[in-house]
Short mmCIF file of C-alpha atoms in Angstrom, two decimals:
data_model
loop_
_atom_site.label_atom_id
_atom_site.label_comp_id
_atom_site.label_asym_id
_atom_site.label_seq_id
_atom_site.Cartn_x
_atom_site.Cartn_y
_atom_site.Cartn_z
CA MET A 1 -24.23 -18.98 24.72
CA SER A 2 -23.84 -21.40 22.14
CA ASP A 3 -21.54 -21.61 18.78
CA ASN A 4 -24.75 -20.45 16.72
CA ASP A 5 -25.42 -17.29 19.38
CA GLN A 6 -21.52 -15.72 18.40
CA LEU A 7 -18.65 -14.96 16.63
CA VAL A 8 -15.66 -16.30 18.10
CA ILE A 9 -12.57 -14.49 16.22
CA GLU A 10 -8.63 -16.66 18.46
CA PRO A 11 -5.87 -15.28 18.35
CA ARG A 12 -2.57 -17.59 16.91
CA GLY A 13 -1.83 -18.10 20.37
CA GLU A 14 -3.22 -18.55 24.16
CA ALA A 15 -5.67 -15.76 25.03
CA ASP A 16 -5.00 -13.97 27.74
CA ALA A 17 -7.40 -11.45 26.77
CA CYS A 18 -11.14 -11.05 25.31
CA MET A 19 -12.32 -8.00 23.65
CA ILE A 20 -16.38 -8.40 23.45
CA ILE A 21 -17.59 -6.50 20.59
CA LEU A 22 -22.23 -5.77 20.26
CA HIS A 23 -23.60 -4.87 17.25
CA GLY A 24 -25.73 -2.76 16.40
CA LEU A 25 -29.75 -2.83 16.13
CA GLY A 26 -30.45 -5.21 12.12
CA ALA A 27 -27.60 -6.35 11.76
CA ASP A 28 -25.03 -8.82 13.56
CA GLY A 29 -22.01 -9.95 14.76
CA ARG A 30 -20.32 -10.40 11.39
CA ASP A 31 -21.04 -6.76 11.13
CA PHE A 32 -17.77 -5.91 13.07
CA GLU A 33 -15.94 -9.06 11.77
CA PRO A 34 -14.03 -7.18 8.76
CA VAL A 35 -12.95 -4.47 11.71
CA VAL A 36 -11.12 -7.33 13.54
CA PRO A 37 -8.39 -7.38 11.34
CA MET A 38 -7.62 -3.87 10.88
CA LEU A 39 -7.20 -2.94 15.08
CA PRO A 40 -3.82 -2.51 15.84
CA ARG A 41 -2.67 -3.44 19.46
CA PRO A 42 0.41 -5.23 21.04
CA GLY A 43 1.77 -8.03 18.89
CA TYR A 44 2.31 -9.40 23.08
CA ALA A 45 -1.54 -9.58 23.60
CA GLN A 46 -3.24 -12.70 22.52
CA ILE A 47 -7.14 -11.18 21.95
CA ARG A 48 -9.91 -13.15 21.84
CA PHE A 49 -13.15 -11.89 20.09
CA ILE A 50 -16.52 -12.60 20.70
CA LEU A 51 -18.71 -10.95 18.70
CA PRO A 52 -22.38 -11.91 19.61
CA HIS A 53 -25.26 -11.80 17.92
CA ALA A 54 -28.66 -10.33 19.17
CA PRO A 55 -32.30 -12.22 19.09
CA ARG A 56 -34.85 -11.59 17.05
CA LEU A 57 -37.20 -9.07 18.00
CA PRO A 58 -40.71 -7.11 16.55
CA VAL A 59 -38.75 -3.30 16.74
CA THR A 60 -42.13 -1.53 17.04
CA ILE A 61 -40.65 1.97 15.45
CA ASN A 62 -39.52 -0.50 12.07
CA GLY A 63 -43.58 -0.71 12.49
CA GLY A 64 -43.20 -4.72 14.38
CA MET A 65 -40.76 -5.64 11.76
CA VAL A 66 -38.70 -8.98 13.30
CA MET A 67 -35.36 -8.10 12.78
CA PRO A 68 -31.99 -8.69 15.11
CA ALA A 69 -32.42 -6.21 18.01
CA TRP A 70 -31.38 -5.95 22.19
CA TYR A 71 -34.16 -4.48 22.71
CA ASP A 72 -37.54 -3.13 21.63
CA ILE A 73 -37.37 0.62 20.43
CA LEU A 74 -40.69 2.16 21.18
CA GLU A 75 -40.36 5.77 20.60
CA MET A 76 -37.54 7.41 18.23
CA SER A 77 -37.96 10.18 20.23
CA LEU A 78 -34.78 11.97 20.95
CA ASP A 79 -34.59 10.56 24.62
CA ARG A 80 -35.32 7.02 23.03
CA ARG A 81 -38.10 5.23 24.68
CA VAL A 82 -36.70 1.64 24.97
CA ASP A 83 -38.10 -1.49 26.49
CA GLU A 84 -35.79 -1.30 29.73
CA MET A 85 -36.52 -4.72 30.24
CA GLN A 86 -35.57 -6.81 27.51
CA LEU A 87 -32.36 -4.49 27.76
CA ARG A 88 -31.52 -5.83 31.03
CA LEU A 89 -32.24 -9.98 29.27
CA SER A 90 -29.77 -9.08 26.51
CA ALA A 91 -27.16 -7.03 29.39
CA GLU A 92 -27.44 -10.38 31.40
CA ARG A 93 -26.38 -12.79 28.31
CA ILE A 94 -23.52 -10.13 27.63
CA LYS A 95 -22.73 -10.77 31.43
CA GLY A 96 -22.51 -14.11 30.96
CA VAL A 97 -20.14 -14.22 28.33
CA ILE A 98 -18.18 -12.13 30.44
CA GLN A 99 -18.07 -14.82 33.28
CA SER A 100 -17.37 -17.62 30.85
CA GLN A 101 -14.57 -15.51 29.65
CA ILE A 102 -13.30 -15.23 33.70
CA ASP A 103 -13.58 -19.05 34.14
CA ALA A 104 -11.85 -19.73 31.13
CA GLY A 105 -8.67 -18.06 32.61
CA ILE A 106 -9.43 -14.91 31.15
CA ASP A 107 -8.34 -12.20 34.19
CA SER A 108 -11.45 -10.13 34.03
CA GLN A 109 -9.70 -6.60 33.97
CA ARG A 110 -8.13 -8.40 30.61
CA ILE A 111 -11.63 -7.73 28.97
CA LEU A 112 -12.80 -5.29 27.22
CA LEU A 113 -16.81 -4.27 26.17
CA ALA A 114 -17.42 -2.36 23.16
CA GLY A 115 -21.33 -1.68 21.82
CA PHE A 116 -21.84 0.31 18.72
CA SER A 117 -25.55 1.86 18.79
CA GLN A 118 -28.25 0.02 20.15
CA GLY A 119 -25.23 -2.53 21.17
CA GLY A 120 -24.01 0.24 22.84
CA ALA A 121 -26.15 0.71 24.89
CA VAL A 122 -26.37 -2.62 26.18
CA ALA A 123 -22.79 -2.14 26.87
CA TYR A 124 -23.35 0.31 29.22
CA GLU A 125 -25.74 -1.44 31.57
CA ALA A 126 -24.12 -4.39 31.64
CA ALA A 127 -19.97 -3.07 31.96
CA LEU A 128 -21.14 -1.12 34.56
CA SER A 129 -23.39 -3.31 36.65
CA PHE A 130 -21.09 -6.19 36.59
CA ASP A 131 -20.07 -7.64 40.38
CA LYS A 132 -16.34 -7.94 38.87
CA PRO A 133 -13.55 -4.96 37.47
CA LEU A 134 -13.28 -5.28 33.77
CA GLY A 135 -10.62 -3.68 31.58
CA GLY A 136 -12.26 -0.73 29.88
CA LEU A 137 -15.46 0.14 28.05
CA LEU A 138 -16.16 1.36 24.26
CA ALA A 139 -19.19 2.68 23.39
CA MET A 140 -20.10 4.13 19.92
CA SER A 141 -22.36 6.01 17.72
CA THR A 142 -24.16 5.15 20.83
CA TYR A 143 -26.60 6.31 24.43
CA PHE A 144 -26.99 5.31 27.85
CA ALA A 145 -30.40 4.19 27.79
CA THR A 146 -30.28 3.06 31.27
CA ALA A 147 -29.07 6.62 32.61
CA ASN A 148 -31.05 6.83 35.69
CA SER A 149 -32.33 3.46 36.15
CA ILE A 150 -29.15 1.00 36.31
CA GLU A 151 -27.86 -0.28 39.17
CA LEU A 152 -24.19 0.72 39.70
CA ASN A 153 -21.83 -2.24 40.77
CA GLU A 154 -18.73 -1.17 42.47
CA ALA A 155 -16.26 -3.33 41.24
CA ASN A 156 -16.86 -1.25 38.47
CA ARG A 157 -16.35 2.40 39.43
CA ASP A 158 -12.42 2.94 38.35
CA LEU A 159 -13.79 1.77 34.56
CA ARG A 160 -12.06 3.66 32.07
CA VAL A 161 -14.59 4.27 29.23
CA GLU A 162 -13.95 6.07 26.13
CA ILE A 163 -17.38 7.47 24.22
CA HIS A 164 -17.00 7.68 20.20
CA HIS A 165 -20.02 10.02 18.34
CA GLY A 166 -19.81 10.90 14.63
CA SER A 167 -20.68 14.61 14.11
CA MET A 168 -23.21 13.81 11.09
CA ASP A 169 -25.11 10.89 12.98
CA PRO A 170 -28.54 11.18 11.26
CA VAL A 171 -29.76 8.07 13.19
CA VAL A 172 -28.47 9.19 16.48
CA PRO A 173 -27.19 12.41 16.60
CA GLU A 174 -24.52 13.51 18.44
CA SER A 175 -25.77 15.27 21.48
CA LEU A 176 -27.25 11.75 22.60
CA GLY A 177 -23.16 10.44 22.89
CA ARG A 178 -22.90 14.47 24.87
CA ALA A 179 -25.65 13.47 27.00
CA ALA A 180 -23.78 10.27 27.96
CA PHE A 181 -20.30 11.64 28.18
CA ALA A 182 -22.06 14.28 31.07
CA ARG A 183 -23.62 11.24 32.75
CA MET A 184 -20.49 9.43 33.26
CA GLU A 185 -18.22 12.79 34.26
CA GLU A 186 -21.25 13.01 37.16
CA LEU A 187 -21.56 9.54 38.05
CA GLY A 188 -17.55 9.51 38.53
CA TYR A 189 -16.49 8.02 35.99
CA HIS A 190 -13.03 8.38 33.73
CA THR A 191 -14.64 9.11 30.29
CA VAL A 192 -12.64 10.70 26.79
CA TYR A 193 -15.10 11.33 25.12
CA ARG A 194 -13.90 11.53 21.11
CA GLN A 195 -15.75 13.00 17.89
CA TYR A 196 -15.53 12.42 14.15
CA PRO A 197 -15.97 13.96 10.66
CA MET A 198 -18.72 10.88 10.07
CA ALA A 199 -22.44 9.71 10.40
CA HIS A 200 -23.58 6.75 12.00
CA ALA A 201 -20.58 4.35 11.41
CA VAL A 202 -16.55 3.67 12.37
CA CYS A 203 -14.17 5.60 10.37
CA PRO A 204 -10.27 4.67 9.55
CA GLN A 205 -9.24 7.67 12.20
CA GLN A 206 -11.80 5.61 14.30
CA ILE A 207 -10.17 2.57 14.35
CA GLY A 208 -6.74 3.75 15.05
CA ASP A 209 -7.80 5.42 18.25
CA ILE A 210 -9.38 2.10 18.93
CA GLY A 211 -6.50 0.33 18.33
CA GLU A 212 -4.64 2.57 21.08
CA TRP A 213 -6.88 2.46 23.46
CA MET A 214 -6.54 -1.33 23.61
CA SER A 215 -3.10 -0.91 23.34
CA GLU A 216 -3.06 1.44 26.81
CA LEU A 217 -5.40 -1.04 28.30
CA LEU A 218 -4.04 -4.10 27.75
CA GLY A 219 -0.15 -4.15 27.02
CA GLN A 220 0.79 -4.10 30.23
#
């Protein structure tokens, strides 16, 4: 992936951990740039943040309009019928980003993958099918689009997973976040669910919780 395909925020010292954050439909990597300085984190963890940009694709539910999208959404039904081939292509791209960090010397278990909305669906697919153990998965205001078709990799059977969702989300109903949590528990993953009094967004309380989650996973 070239520098034009992602935004990279380096720590002051040499990076010994990495967090990759995938944005939602119609946004780009800069969407989460203001959040990064707000994340409380252990002072001794040198974290590189990578914020990839989705490609521009026609999106069926938006009348075929071309916009940044990880995959096409075919129907705005409750179960969100999506183009799984495109989703998996995006997941493969993100797995390439993860591998590049491992090749650069970052321990795979000190790499966290996070995704918001559409980016979260890609994060589920990428993290749970990756062939080396990752540090954690954060799914924000999203859904598990490939819950019944994903090919899980044993390397991440012990992955620590957090699911965050707003109780007033009009874009991705909270029921989809709850369904993802139920599916993850059914599959045997260590999963925590957190609900926030917000719409389709990120709130200050959640940012604090993300910082604590990061500290728990990277502060050792």
